[in-house]
Amino acid sequence: MKEILKLVDISKRFPGNQALSSVSVTFHENEIHGIVGKNGAGKSTLMNIVMGIIGADQGEIVFKNTKIENAQPKTMIELGITFVPQKLRMLNTLSVAENLFCGNLPKNQYGIINWNQVYKKANKALSSMGLDIDSKISVQELSVEQRTMLIISKAVLYDSKIIILDEPTAVLNKRERSLIFKFINQQKQKGISFIFISHHLEEIFEICDKVTILVDGKSKGTHQVSELNIERLINLMIGKNIGSYKRQNYINNKKKVLEVKNLTRRGYFEKINFNIHEGEILGICGLGSSGLNELMQSLYGMDRRGIGEIKLEGKAFKSGKPSESMKQGVAYLTHDRHENGLINFRSLAENITVSVMNKISNFSLISNSKERDIAIDQIEKLKIHPPDFEKTIDLFSGGNQQKIIFGRLSVINPKLMLLQEPTQGVDVNAKNDIYRIIENLSLDQISILIASSEIREMINICDRIIVMNENRLVEEFTHENFSFEKIMLSMEQAHS
Amino acid sequence: MRFLNLILNNLIWFLVISAFIFFSVASDRFLNPVTISNILISISALGFLVLSQSYTFITGNFDLSVESTLAFTAMVAALLIISSENGGLDIGLHYILAILIMLIIGIKIGLFNGYLITKLKVNNLIVTIAMLFLLRGLTYGISPGTTVSFFPDGFRWLGNDSIMKFSIDGFRGKLVIPVSGVIVTLAFILAYFHTKYTQFGRNMYAIGADKEIARNNGINVDRTVIIVYMIAGLCAAIAGIMIAGRLNSATPTMGHGIIFTVHAAAIIGGMSIYGGRGNVVGAFGGVLLWAILDTGLNIMRVSPFWIEVSRGLLLLLAVLIEAIRNKYQQRILTINKFSRSKVGQEDQFYWKYS
Amino acid sequence: MQHLFKYFIWYVLIATFLCFSLLIPNFSSPTNIQNILIGGSVLGIMVIGQALCLFAKNLDLSAEGNVSIVTVIAAWLMLPAAESTFAQAGGLGVELAPVIVVPIMLTLGTLFGFINGLLIAYVGMNFFIVTLAMQLVLRGFGYVISEGAVMPGTPNSFNFLGGGQLYGIPMPIITMIIVFLIFHFFVRQTTIGRQVLFVGSNIKTAQTVGIDQKRIVLFVYAVSGFLAAFAGWILLGKLETSVPNLGAELTLNVVAAAVIGGVSLKGGEGSLIGALAGVLLLAIINNALNLMSVDPYWVNAVRGFIILLALIIDAQKQRFLNRI
């Protein structure tokens, strides 16, 4: 097999973070090359460098034996490298055919578009790709897997040599996944190489020929998938870049705070049953496709609940909106801080007190001193740095932004906190701080539910861990018998 | 269900036809040659303005300045052509040259708008508001303060002449086919062809749908948007020729406030301010509807002020229907998405909420 | 450098003022400053409503229609019935006292804004088109009621707010300052005022933290309607005559002033004081062009040009800031 793209000793440093340190990978024609690694391992940085979106500090990119100097997005696209992002972007108001031929529609000799030809050609192209889609319909009517396949088809039709797939299966179920895999395998036969990024290790074994493991910005080598098994892969992925914080005391309180019975929502999760006790830290591990995100948002009342029963301290908890949930003592930390966690352009104090405006105001007139007191109190408790309550939140580091949001949650005095990926996009020291904060909260008798894919860190902090896989809760571990490998296997493997 | 969809997707034509039928039944003076001629006249200038707006709408932009472009170009032409005793500058330029100058000015104004919006990245809404003021002010500034009247016949051909007149048995009055009505219809046909069958037209839709993707597919976004604004300016200048020709004069207040009507007609015809949607045929339907309502209500002796109100209400109705349609389509999408899902099938009324 | 950009509008304002003071004798005389402020008062009140809408990532195009209809209704209710002539009309004949008419005006204005908000927030209709349509409807009703004619001679007690003086200071200035201070305080110091900014800044976060964003949108439109009616009161008092096309182009001026003053169309950014500065800039320019006896017809052109210039500079500032 011929080499097509070679990355040699790539390093990249961001302020306060060595994202990649001399990573070398070689991609060949006709292969599907998996890249695995946890969040923050450097996968997206590496791909951004390949696409020319950011430049590497060191190292070189070699495409078909020619060194690429000063790679720009345009040059990389022209070389035939296509990036398929997780959130697919298409011309949503237009037809499949037009998406396929955007910018270059088939025309007759007078330069006039012949729509019959357009649809015919599009249908032909699609069926040559093994796709059965009517090119006349709007892309909005396509399902996610059809859209993914359409984008791949387009890349293939336009002579792409390398197609990078960023977690293409994150929101798909098994049947849809196997459709995409079958499709990718067909395209591979045409001499196209795929770079496949996934959290789902089972998928690597299902589809990839080779796999490169990234841990904390370093490569742990490229392996033939046939020579690996999932346990070995999991072993290779364990890194050091996790919070080393270790839980001090475990809780032994049997007072139930939250009871969830048979919670079922069409398309996302079914028959969810679990309890949380007072002051307990319960972890739920699951991949993006497991329905975990939707479960958390449904519990908070941001999204539809579906059917089933939820009880908070013995009473039915039927909140349909966030303000109601907070009133009843449930707080929520989102996994996407930038999208729906921060109130941009506003000060630290405003961000902390946003949910407790009634506490800082009399007859809806805000008292600056009360606001300041609450903010300063949280700054001290959470060690937010710099301790400037008037500073705009956008100017804080990721770790401190996350602490500020923790401050927002704790000032409402909740009984239960729902945390999604509490340490995402945060450096190691801040991670330890955040876990200390979480444990302190639990000592205040606040029950905490953490949804995360950082198993190592969950093991260090949780009382119990339950695993969600394929829209169901599948296994429960207590802190006496936590095991990274077992939890990961349970998360990744198919349960029948 | 399918019938409902058919109506929702061709709403404008149902409105046009029902308005036409309504007035034919409600007033015995509606269905006759004179009225039809009036409708054909009143679609002309409005039609060109709606066309200019449709082009910018397709690419997801605005051009509020067209009503001032119209007045400005018409005033320039009037000053150049007309003698001093009627308010002109006594230059006595040939009307064909004057028309050419008008068109060029219109295009240049569009070029300027487009340049500011694409290259200097100024917000399109506010830029064209500023241009609206600027050009209206310039029009006042260069005008002698009075109406400039009496154009040569050649200039008035487009706005005031007719291609043919004939009488129909059983009706009094003649059916007049005005030049302007024919030209505007031709312009819409041409525009339909341009937006549907040329690469440039489809690029406009792609830009309106998603600028980034369009750029990644090798479309020169800035150039396309600038040209679209130039076309908008050109259409405004043509509307200027038509109105000036019909009134036989140019005033600084020409077309003042018409931009709201223009937007309303375009939107009710299915154009969307979000870009990438709608087509100029629908927009033409919007223009027709406006003209029919205008003429019909006039004939029924409804006060022109009530006509204004009814237009606003109609626009509200159109947006309401669009909002309902969106909700309905959203529901269909939800059902499609989850009906096949094997997860949580006990949850049966999943589509009722989200 | 950043400081310069942040207070850019103030530098421009001061520079323009100094420039005109040097060029035009008597420009900086107290009487003329008074004139400038009177000229900006109506705009200054309306810009507050518009800024609130912009803060919440919305836009109210119906404000001028609102001004038009409430002034017509007010005159119609207050004036005695008279024979309609071509250009002039009488009122309804009920001759209500201003004490009753003013609350009616303000309630109606608020109601129209409320309807806007209802359709936008709760029915899910597009704000641009809803307020555009509302503008057509309201102005149309104004014409229907007045039959397109002017209604002169509103009672003195009604005119006090627009034309009167208190301790030698014209009422419009006092009113504008009071209204401004109230809303300045409101935005900075009340919970709802803050929530308006939060909704515009990041609507998803606002929902996550439990802010009822629909209520906020409803609220800003209601306030915008109220302030438009209030501005209508001043305007009618100043002219003492109701003109159905009163307030034409006010909306576009108001939006332009707010944007020049640093209120972002993308929501959540800017301040009321900045918007007020935008209004003052427009008022200064109007006044100076007047004093220089520039043909009033040119005033619009110059104003458009200056707005354009401000926008270009603003856009370049954004690009510059993005680079550093």
mmCIF file of C-alpha atoms in Angstrom, chain A residues 77 89-94 98 102-105 107 111-113 115 140-141 143 145 154 175 264-271 304 306-307 471, chain B residues 193 196-199 202-203 205-206 209-210 212-213 217 219 275-277 333 337-350 353-354:
data_model
loop_
_atom_site.group_PDB
_atom_site.id
_atom_site.type_symbol
_atom_site.label_atom_id
_atom_site.label_comp_id
_atom_site.label_asym_id
_atom_site.label_seq_id
_atom_site.Cartn_x
_atom_site.Cartn_y
_atom_site.Cartn_z
ATOM 1 C CA ILE A 77 -8.964 21.029 0.176
ATOM 2 C CA ARG A 89 -23.602 21.613 7.568
ATOM 3 C CA MET A 90 -25.476 21.605 4.294
ATOM 4 C CA LEU A 91 -27.497 23.948 2.133
ATOM 5 C CA ASN A 92 -30.639 23.157 4.065
ATOM 6 C CA THR A 93 -33.125 24.969 1.891
ATOM 7 C CA LEU A 94 -31.998 23.284 -1.307
ATOM 8 C CA GLU A 98 -27.984 21.037 -5.707
ATOM 9 C CA CYS A 102 -23.139 23.272 -5.598
ATOM 10 C CA GLY A 103 -21.183 25.845 -7.579
ATOM 11 C CA ASN A 104 -20.937 23.636 -10.639
ATOM 12 C CA LEU A 105 -24.292 22.413 -11.879
ATOM 13 C CA LYS A 107 -25.268 22.748 -18.042
ATOM 14 C CA GLY A 111 -24.371 27.435 -20.236
ATOM 15 C CA ILE A 112 -27.958 26.894 -19.187
ATOM 16 C CA ILE A 113 -28.808 24.512 -16.401
ATOM 17 C CA TRP A 115 -32.597 20.348 -14.474
ATOM 18 C CA GLN A 140 -33.881 18.454 5.195
ATOM 19 C CA GLU A 141 -35.854 15.297 4.536
ATOM 20 C CA SER A 143 -31.825 11.276 7.939
ATOM 21 C CA GLU A 145 -26.823 8.819 8.171
ATOM 22 C CA LYS A 154 -19.733 14.368 -2.703
ATOM 23 C CA ARG A 175 -28.714 -0.053 12.356
ATOM 24 C CA THR A 264 -38.669 6.273 28.829
ATOM 25 C CA ARG A 265 -38.429 8.724 25.971
ATOM 26 C CA ARG A 266 -38.896 7.751 22.371
ATOM 27 C CA GLY A 267 -35.654 7.688 20.432
ATOM 28 C CA TYR A 268 -33.390 8.511 23.380
ATOM 29 C CA PHE A 269 -33.675 6.276 26.413
ATOM 30 C CA GLU A 270 -35.853 3.571 27.870
ATOM 31 C CA LYS A 271 -36.609 1.995 31.237
ATOM 32 C CA ARG A 304 -39.348 16.598 27.159
ATOM 33 C CA GLY A 306 -41.258 11.160 28.143
ATOM 34 C CA ILE A 307 -43.095 8.694 30.338
ATOM 35 C CA ASN A 471 -30.137 3.968 25.583
ATOM 36 C CA PHE B 193 -34.955 31.991 -15.820
ATOM 37 C CA LYS B 196 -33.431 28.973 -11.830
ATOM 38 C CA TYR B 197 -31.391 28.076 -14.898
ATOM 39 C CA THR B 198 -28.056 29.825 -14.567
ATOM 40 C CA GLN B 199 -25.126 29.051 -12.361
ATOM 41 C CA ARG B 202 -28.123 29.023 -8.132
ATOM 42 C CA ASN B 203 -25.048 30.545 -6.520
ATOM 43 C CA TYR B 205 -29.490 30.521 -3.489
ATOM 44 C CA ALA B 206 -26.432 28.693 -2.167
ATOM 45 C CA ALA B 209 -28.611 29.039 2.378
ATOM 46 C CA ASP B 210 -25.087 29.012 3.817
ATOM 47 C CA GLU B 212 -19.546 29.354 4.260
ATOM 48 C CA ILE B 213 -20.483 26.257 2.308
ATOM 49 C CA ASN B 217 -17.550 25.133 -3.006
ATOM 50 C CA ILE B 219 -18.361 30.322 -5.247
ATOM 51 C CA GLY B 275 -32.246 33.707 2.315
ATOM 52 C CA GLY B 276 -32.016 30.657 0.103
ATOM 53 C CA ARG B 277 -35.786 30.264 -0.079
ATOM 54 C CA LEU B 333 -39.823 15.871 10.870
ATOM 55 C CA LYS B 337 -37.192 10.924 12.981
ATOM 56 C CA PHE B 338 -38.615 8.839 15.787
ATOM 57 C CA SER B 339 -41.304 6.669 14.275
ATOM 58 C CA ARG B 340 -38.750 4.082 13.177
ATOM 59 C CA SER B 341 -36.820 4.213 16.436
ATOM 60 C CA LYS B 342 -36.871 1.009 18.442
ATOM 61 C CA VAL B 343 -35.929 2.829 21.627
ATOM 62 C CA GLY B 344 -38.724 3.575 24.041
ATOM 63 C CA GLN B 345 -41.667 2.538 21.958
ATOM 64 C CA GLU B 346 -44.011 2.725 24.936
ATOM 65 C CA ASP B 347 -43.634 6.487 24.683
ATOM 66 C CA GLN B 348 -46.308 6.959 22.077
ATOM 67 C CA PHE B 349 -47.142 10.621 22.063
ATOM 68 C CA TYR B 350 -43.593 11.820 21.563
ATOM 69 C CA TYR B 353 -44.648 18.120 22.572
ATOM 70 C CA SER B 354 -41.336 19.024 21.090
#
